[in-house]
Short mmCIF file of C-alpha atoms in Angstrom, two decimals:
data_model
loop_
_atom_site.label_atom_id
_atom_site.label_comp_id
_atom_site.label_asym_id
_atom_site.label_seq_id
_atom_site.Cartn_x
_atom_site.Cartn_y
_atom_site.Cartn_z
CA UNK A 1 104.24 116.31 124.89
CA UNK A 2 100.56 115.87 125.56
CA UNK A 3 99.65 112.11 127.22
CA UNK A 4 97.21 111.43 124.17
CA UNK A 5 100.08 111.48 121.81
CA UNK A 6 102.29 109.58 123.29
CA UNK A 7 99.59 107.25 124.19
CA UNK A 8 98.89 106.99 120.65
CA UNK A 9 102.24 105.86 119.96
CA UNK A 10 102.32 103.23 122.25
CA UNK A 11 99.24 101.94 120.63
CA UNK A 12 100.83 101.97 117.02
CA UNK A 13 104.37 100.01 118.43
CA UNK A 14 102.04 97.59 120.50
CA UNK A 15 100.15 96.71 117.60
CA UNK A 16 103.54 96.19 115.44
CA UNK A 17 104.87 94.55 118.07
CA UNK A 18 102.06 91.81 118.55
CA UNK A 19 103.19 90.70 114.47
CA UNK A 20 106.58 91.59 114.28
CA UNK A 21 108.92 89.90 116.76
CA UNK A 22 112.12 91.49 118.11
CA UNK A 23 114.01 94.69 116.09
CA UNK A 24 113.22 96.82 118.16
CA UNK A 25 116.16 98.72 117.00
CA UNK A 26 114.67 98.41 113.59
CA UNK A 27 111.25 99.26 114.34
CA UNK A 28 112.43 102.28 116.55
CA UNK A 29 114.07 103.63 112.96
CA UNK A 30 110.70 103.10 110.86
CA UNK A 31 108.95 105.31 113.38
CA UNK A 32 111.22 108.46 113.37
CA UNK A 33 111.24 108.58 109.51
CA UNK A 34 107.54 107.97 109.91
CA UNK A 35 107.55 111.18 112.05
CA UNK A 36 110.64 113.02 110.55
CA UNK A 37 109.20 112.71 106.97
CA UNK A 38 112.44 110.87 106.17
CA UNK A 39 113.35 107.86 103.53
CA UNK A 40 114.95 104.54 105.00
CA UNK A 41 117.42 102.59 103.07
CA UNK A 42 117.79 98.56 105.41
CA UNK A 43 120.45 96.35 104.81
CA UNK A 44 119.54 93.19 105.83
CA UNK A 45 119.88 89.14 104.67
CA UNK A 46 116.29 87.99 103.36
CA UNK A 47 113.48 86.52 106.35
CA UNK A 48 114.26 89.26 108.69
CA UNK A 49 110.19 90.95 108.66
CA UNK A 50 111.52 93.83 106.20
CA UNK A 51 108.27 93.72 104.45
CA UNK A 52 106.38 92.59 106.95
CA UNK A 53 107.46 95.51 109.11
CA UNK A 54 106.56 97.99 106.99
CA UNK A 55 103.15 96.16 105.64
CA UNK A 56 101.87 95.78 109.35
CA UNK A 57 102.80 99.31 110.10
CA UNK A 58 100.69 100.37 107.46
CA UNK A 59 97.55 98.70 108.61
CA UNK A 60 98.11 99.98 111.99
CA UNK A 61 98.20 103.35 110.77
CA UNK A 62 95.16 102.53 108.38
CA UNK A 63 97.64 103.88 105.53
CA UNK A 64 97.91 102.81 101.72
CA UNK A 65 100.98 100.08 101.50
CA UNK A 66 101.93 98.94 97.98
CA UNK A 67 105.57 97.19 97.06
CA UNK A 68 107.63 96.81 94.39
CA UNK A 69 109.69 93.71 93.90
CA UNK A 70 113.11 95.98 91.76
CA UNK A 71 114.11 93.46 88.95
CA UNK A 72 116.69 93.96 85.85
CA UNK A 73 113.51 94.44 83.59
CA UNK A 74 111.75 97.22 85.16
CA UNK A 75 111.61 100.65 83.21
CA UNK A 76 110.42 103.88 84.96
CA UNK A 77 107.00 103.95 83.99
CA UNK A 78 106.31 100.86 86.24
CA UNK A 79 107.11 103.11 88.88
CA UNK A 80 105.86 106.31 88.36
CA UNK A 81 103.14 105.45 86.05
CA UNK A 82 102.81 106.45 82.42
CA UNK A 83 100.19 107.52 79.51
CA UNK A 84 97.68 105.69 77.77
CA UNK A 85 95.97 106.60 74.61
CA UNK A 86 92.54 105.45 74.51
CA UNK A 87 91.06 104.77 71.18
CA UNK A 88 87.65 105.25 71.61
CA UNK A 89 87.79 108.53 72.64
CA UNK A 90 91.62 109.05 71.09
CA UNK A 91 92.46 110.70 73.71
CA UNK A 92 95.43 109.90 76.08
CA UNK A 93 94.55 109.25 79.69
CA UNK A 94 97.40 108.87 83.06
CA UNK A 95 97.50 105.81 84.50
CA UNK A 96 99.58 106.39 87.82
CA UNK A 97 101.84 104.06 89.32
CA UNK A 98 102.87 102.41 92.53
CA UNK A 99 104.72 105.02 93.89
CA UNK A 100 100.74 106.69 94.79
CA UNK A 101 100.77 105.25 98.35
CA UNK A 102 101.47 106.27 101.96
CA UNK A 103 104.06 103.32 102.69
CA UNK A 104 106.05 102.33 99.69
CA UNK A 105 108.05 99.47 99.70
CA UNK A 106 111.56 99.39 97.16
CA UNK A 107 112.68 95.63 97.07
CA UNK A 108 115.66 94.61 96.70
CA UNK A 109 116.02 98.03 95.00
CA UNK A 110 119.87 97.16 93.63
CA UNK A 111 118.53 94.36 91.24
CA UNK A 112 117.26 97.53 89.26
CA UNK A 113 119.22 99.47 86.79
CA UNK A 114 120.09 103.20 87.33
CA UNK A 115 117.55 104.45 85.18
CA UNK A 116 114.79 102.86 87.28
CA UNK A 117 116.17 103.88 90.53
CA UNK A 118 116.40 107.41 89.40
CA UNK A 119 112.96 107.32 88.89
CA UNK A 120 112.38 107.73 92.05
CA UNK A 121 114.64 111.04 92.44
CA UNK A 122 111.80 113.36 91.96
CA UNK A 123 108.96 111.88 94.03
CA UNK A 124 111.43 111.44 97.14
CA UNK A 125 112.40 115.09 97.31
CA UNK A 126 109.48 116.79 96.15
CA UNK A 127 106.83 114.01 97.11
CA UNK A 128 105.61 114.20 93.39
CA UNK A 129 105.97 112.96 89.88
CA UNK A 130 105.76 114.74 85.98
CA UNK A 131 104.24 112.78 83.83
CA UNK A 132 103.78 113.84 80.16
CA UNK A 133 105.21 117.91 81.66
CA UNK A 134 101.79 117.42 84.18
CA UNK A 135 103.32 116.70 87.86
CA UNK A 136 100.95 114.86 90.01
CA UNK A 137 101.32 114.75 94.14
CA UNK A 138 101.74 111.63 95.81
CA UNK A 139 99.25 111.13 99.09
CA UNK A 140 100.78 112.64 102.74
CA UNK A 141 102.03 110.93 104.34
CA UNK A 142 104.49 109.46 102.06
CA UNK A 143 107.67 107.43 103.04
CA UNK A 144 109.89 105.10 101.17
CA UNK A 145 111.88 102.22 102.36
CA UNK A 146 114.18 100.58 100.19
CA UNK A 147 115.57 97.24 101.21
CA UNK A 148 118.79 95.82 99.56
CA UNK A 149 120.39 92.52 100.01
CA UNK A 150 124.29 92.83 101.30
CA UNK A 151 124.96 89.32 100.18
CA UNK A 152 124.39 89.12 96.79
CA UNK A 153 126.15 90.96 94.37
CA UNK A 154 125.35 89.23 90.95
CA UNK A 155 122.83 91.21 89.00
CA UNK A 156 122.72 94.32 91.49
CA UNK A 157 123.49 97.42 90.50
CA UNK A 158 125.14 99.92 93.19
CA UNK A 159 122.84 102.93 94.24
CA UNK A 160 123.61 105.90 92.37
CA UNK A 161 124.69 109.04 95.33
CA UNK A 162 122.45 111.38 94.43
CA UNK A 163 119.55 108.81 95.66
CA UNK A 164 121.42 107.40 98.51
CA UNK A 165 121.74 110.69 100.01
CA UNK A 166 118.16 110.95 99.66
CA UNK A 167 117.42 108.66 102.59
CA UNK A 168 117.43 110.23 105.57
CA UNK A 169 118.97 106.70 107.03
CA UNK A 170 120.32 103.64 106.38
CA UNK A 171 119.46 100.39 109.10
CA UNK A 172 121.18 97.49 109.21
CA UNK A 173 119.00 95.20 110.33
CA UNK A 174 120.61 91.65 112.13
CA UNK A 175 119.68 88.07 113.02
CA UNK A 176 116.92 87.56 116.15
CA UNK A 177 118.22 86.35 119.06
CA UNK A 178 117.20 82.28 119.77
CA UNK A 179 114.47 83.24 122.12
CA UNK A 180 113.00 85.35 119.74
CA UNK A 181 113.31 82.97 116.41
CA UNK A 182 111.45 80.43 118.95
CA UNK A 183 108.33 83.22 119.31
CA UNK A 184 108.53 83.99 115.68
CA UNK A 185 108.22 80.19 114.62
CA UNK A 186 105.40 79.93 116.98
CA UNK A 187 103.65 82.69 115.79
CA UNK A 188 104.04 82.27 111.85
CA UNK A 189 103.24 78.67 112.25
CA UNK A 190 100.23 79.34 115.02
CA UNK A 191 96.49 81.15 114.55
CA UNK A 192 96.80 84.02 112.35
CA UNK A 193 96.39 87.50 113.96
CA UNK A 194 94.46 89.56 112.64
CA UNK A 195 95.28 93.30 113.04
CA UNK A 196 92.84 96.39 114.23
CA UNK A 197 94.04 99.73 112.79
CA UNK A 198 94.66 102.34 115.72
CA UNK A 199 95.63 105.78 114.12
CA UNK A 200 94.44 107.46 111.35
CA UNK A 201 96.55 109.12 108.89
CA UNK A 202 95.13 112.36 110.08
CA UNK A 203 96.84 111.31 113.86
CA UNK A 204 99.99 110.87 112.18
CA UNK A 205 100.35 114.00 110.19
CA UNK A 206 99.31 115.88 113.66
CA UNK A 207 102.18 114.30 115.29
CA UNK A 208 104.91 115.03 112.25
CA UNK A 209 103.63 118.61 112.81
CA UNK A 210 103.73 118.46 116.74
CA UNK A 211 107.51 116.49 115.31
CA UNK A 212 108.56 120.06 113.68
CA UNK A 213 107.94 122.31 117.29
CA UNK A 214 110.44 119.83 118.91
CA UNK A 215 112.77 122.61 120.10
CA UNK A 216 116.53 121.91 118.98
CA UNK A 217 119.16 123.96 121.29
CA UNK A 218 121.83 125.96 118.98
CA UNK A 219 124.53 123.87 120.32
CA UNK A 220 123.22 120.53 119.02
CA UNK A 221 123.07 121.86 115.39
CA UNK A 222 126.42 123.46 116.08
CA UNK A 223 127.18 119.62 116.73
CA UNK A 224 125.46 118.21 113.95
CA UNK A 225 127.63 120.66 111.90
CA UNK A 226 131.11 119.96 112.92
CA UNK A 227 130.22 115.86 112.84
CA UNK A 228 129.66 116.36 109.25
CA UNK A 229 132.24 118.58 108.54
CA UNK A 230 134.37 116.47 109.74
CA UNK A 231 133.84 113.53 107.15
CA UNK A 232 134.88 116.08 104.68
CA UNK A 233 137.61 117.27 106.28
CA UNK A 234 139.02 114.88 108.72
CA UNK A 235 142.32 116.83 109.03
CA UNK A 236 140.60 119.64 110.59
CA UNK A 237 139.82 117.86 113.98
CA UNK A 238 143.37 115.72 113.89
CA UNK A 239 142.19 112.77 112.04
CA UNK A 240 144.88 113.65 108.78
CA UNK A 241 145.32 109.67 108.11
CA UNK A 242 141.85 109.50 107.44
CA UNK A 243 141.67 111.64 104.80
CA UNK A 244 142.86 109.27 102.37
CA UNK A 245 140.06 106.98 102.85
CA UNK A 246 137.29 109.68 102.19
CA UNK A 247 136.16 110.50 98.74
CA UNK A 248 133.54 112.37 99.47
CA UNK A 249 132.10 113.59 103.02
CA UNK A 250 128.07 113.42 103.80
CA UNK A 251 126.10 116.33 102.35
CA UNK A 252 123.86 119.16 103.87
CA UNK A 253 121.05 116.66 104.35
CA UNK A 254 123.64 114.90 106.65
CA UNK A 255 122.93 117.42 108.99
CA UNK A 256 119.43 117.82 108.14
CA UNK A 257 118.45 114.77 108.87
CA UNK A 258 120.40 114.56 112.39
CA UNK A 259 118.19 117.46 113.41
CA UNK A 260 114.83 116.29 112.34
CA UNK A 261 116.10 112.51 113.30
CA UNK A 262 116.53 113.57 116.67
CA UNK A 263 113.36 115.57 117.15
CA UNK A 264 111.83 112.40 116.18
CA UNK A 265 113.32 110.35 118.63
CA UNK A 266 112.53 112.93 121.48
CA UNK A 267 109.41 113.05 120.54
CA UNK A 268 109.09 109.29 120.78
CA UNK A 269 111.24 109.30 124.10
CA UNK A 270 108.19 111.57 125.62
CA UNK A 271 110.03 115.36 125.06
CA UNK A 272 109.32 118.02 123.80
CA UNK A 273 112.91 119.06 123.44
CA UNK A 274 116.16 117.20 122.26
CA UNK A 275 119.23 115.82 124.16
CA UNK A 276 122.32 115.03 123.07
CA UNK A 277 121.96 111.41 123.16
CA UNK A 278 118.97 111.67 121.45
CA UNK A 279 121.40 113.15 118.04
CA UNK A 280 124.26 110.28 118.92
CA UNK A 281 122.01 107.71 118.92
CA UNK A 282 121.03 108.46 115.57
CA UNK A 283 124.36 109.66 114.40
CA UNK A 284 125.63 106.29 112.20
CA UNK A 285 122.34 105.61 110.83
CA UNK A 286 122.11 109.21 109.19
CA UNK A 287 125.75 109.38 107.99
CA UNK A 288 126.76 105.95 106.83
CA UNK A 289 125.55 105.80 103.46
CA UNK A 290 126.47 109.46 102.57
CA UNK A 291 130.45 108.97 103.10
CA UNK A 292 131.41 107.61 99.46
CA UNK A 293 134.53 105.54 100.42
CA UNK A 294 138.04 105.51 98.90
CA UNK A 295 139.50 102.60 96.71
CA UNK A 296 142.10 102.45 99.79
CA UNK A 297 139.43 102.31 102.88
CA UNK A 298 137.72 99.38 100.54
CA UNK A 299 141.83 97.91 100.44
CA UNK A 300 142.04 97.81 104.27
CA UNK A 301 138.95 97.24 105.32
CA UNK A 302 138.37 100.81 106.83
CA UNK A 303 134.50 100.75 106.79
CA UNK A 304 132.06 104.11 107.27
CA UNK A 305 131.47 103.12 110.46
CA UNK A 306 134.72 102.87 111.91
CA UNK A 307 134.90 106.27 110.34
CA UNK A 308 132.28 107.74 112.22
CA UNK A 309 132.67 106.70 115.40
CA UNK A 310 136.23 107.49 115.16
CA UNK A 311 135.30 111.48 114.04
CA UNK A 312 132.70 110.91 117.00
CA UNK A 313 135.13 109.93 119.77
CA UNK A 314 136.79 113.59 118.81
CA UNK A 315 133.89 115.62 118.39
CA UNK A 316 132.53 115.70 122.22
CA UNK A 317 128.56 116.07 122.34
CA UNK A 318 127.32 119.59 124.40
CA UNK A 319 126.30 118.66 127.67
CA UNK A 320 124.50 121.88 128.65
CA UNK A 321 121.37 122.14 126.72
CA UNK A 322 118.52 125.06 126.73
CA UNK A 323 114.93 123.08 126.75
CA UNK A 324 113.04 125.65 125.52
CA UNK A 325 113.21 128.91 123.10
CA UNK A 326 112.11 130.58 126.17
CA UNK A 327 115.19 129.58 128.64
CA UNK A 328 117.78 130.45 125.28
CA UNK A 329 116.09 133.97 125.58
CA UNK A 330 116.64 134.50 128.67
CA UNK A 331 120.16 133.36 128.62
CA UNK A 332 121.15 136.27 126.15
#
């Protein structure tokens, strides 16, 4: 990885950083679906710099932010925009929607119905929208995050699984720690800061393509494959009692997204190839939200998690890696 790049990245996190306060672990997450191309779904309790996150990052990057708060009244065309006939001219003219931005924020996207979250369906995978039979492109960059509120459950409405599995991953995002609520009162309560955008959106899309030449050794997507496998068929790697608990194991964009996820991250960790730790580091944020749950996991209290880590601790990572395309050639 060339020195400007990651210098470049530095500058983008230290200009986050100098708003947002703390979640690191959080912030870390925004930036490899920033550079993986991927969706985030965060869990979180309201006041922990969701929006704010996402807002600042956009003015860093000197990117297009827009949000929109999901209530029980919204219909699609809020989203994705709709027709208007103009009667001076009677003709009909597109008015687009909010989706049109580089950073789109989904709030509290469970207080919409299923409708209005499917509207979304279309412009997530193919980074477009039809209106009226004419599809229209969103800008590139474009990511989503989608925030939802884990302690509420009156007037939500679950996710439907064909747009969970949409997100590359889902972040559960915690309290601060008391030393950093102390900084964060200080600084929402002190001089406003005003931010200076450092990147252009023309830096990021050069590093999402320098992203894709991340080399991946065979044996790490040999890993990524038997790791989702295995929440479809836990039997296969001894875990029979599980079974019962799994309705449905993650998809192919399980896998997927571990691959690109982790080229992300190595990219970020100043590599230009993956390591294993770089994958399990990643490996419950990709897959939690794809493994649909049986009535008797939700019973005893067997969560996704527990799930996971328990297919990990049988599934042992590859240790030996190849670093380049170059060193795998030789090998054969």
């Amino acid at each position: 990885m060339n020195t400007e790049n990651a210098a470049l990245m530095e500058r983008v996190l230290y200009e986050v950083k100098r708003v947002v306060v703390g979640q690191d672990r959080f912030l870390e997450r925004v930036m490899v679906a920033l550079l993986a191309q991927g969706h985030l779904l965060v869990e979180g309790v309201p006041g922990l710099a969701k929006t704010l996150t996402v807002k600042t990052l956009a003015n860093t990057i000197n990117g297009s932010f827009k949000r929109i708060q999901f209530t029980p009244d919204l219909v699609p065309a809020d989203l994705i925009g709709t027709r208007i006939f103009n009667q001076k001219t009677s003709d009909f003219s597109t008015s687009l929607g909010p989706v049109f931005a580089n950073l789109l924020l989904a709030d509290e996207i469970n207080r919409a119905p299923a409708k209005v979250q499917s509207a979304l369906l279309e412009v997530m995978q193919e980074r477009q929208v039809t209106i009226a039979g004419v599809s229209h492109s969103v800008p590139k960059p474009f990511v989503v995050m989608a925030t939802q509120n884990p302690i509420e459950t009156e007037g939500t409405y679950p996710l439907p699984e064909a747009q969970v599995d949409r997100f590359m991953m889902k972040v559960l995002v915690d309290y601060p720690t008391s030393d950093e609520e102390f900084v964060i009162v200080q600084r929402v309560t002190g001089e406003r800061l005003d931010l200076t955008p450092v990147a252009t959106l023309e830096d990021l899309q050069a590093l999402q393509a320098q992203c894709q030449q991340v080399y991946v050794d065979p044996a790490l997507i040999r890993y990524a494959v038997k790791l989702v496998a295995a929440t479809r068929e836990p039997s296969d790697i001894g875990l029979a009692e599980f079974k019962k608990f799994i309705t449905y194991g993650a998809s192919p964009r399980g896998t997927i997204g571990l691959v690109e996820g982790a080229r992300a991250l190595a990219l970020m960790r100043g590599r230009q190839y993956v390591l294993s730790e770089d994958m399990t580091d990643l490996v419950h944020d990709v897959l939690r939200h794809r493994l649909v749950l049986s009535f008797e996991a939700l019973s005893e209290g067997v969560t996704a998690d527990a799930i996971i880590s328990k297919v990990m601790s049988k599934i042992a990572p590859p240790v030996k890696l190849m670093r380049s395309a170059d060193e795998q050639l030789k090998a054969a």
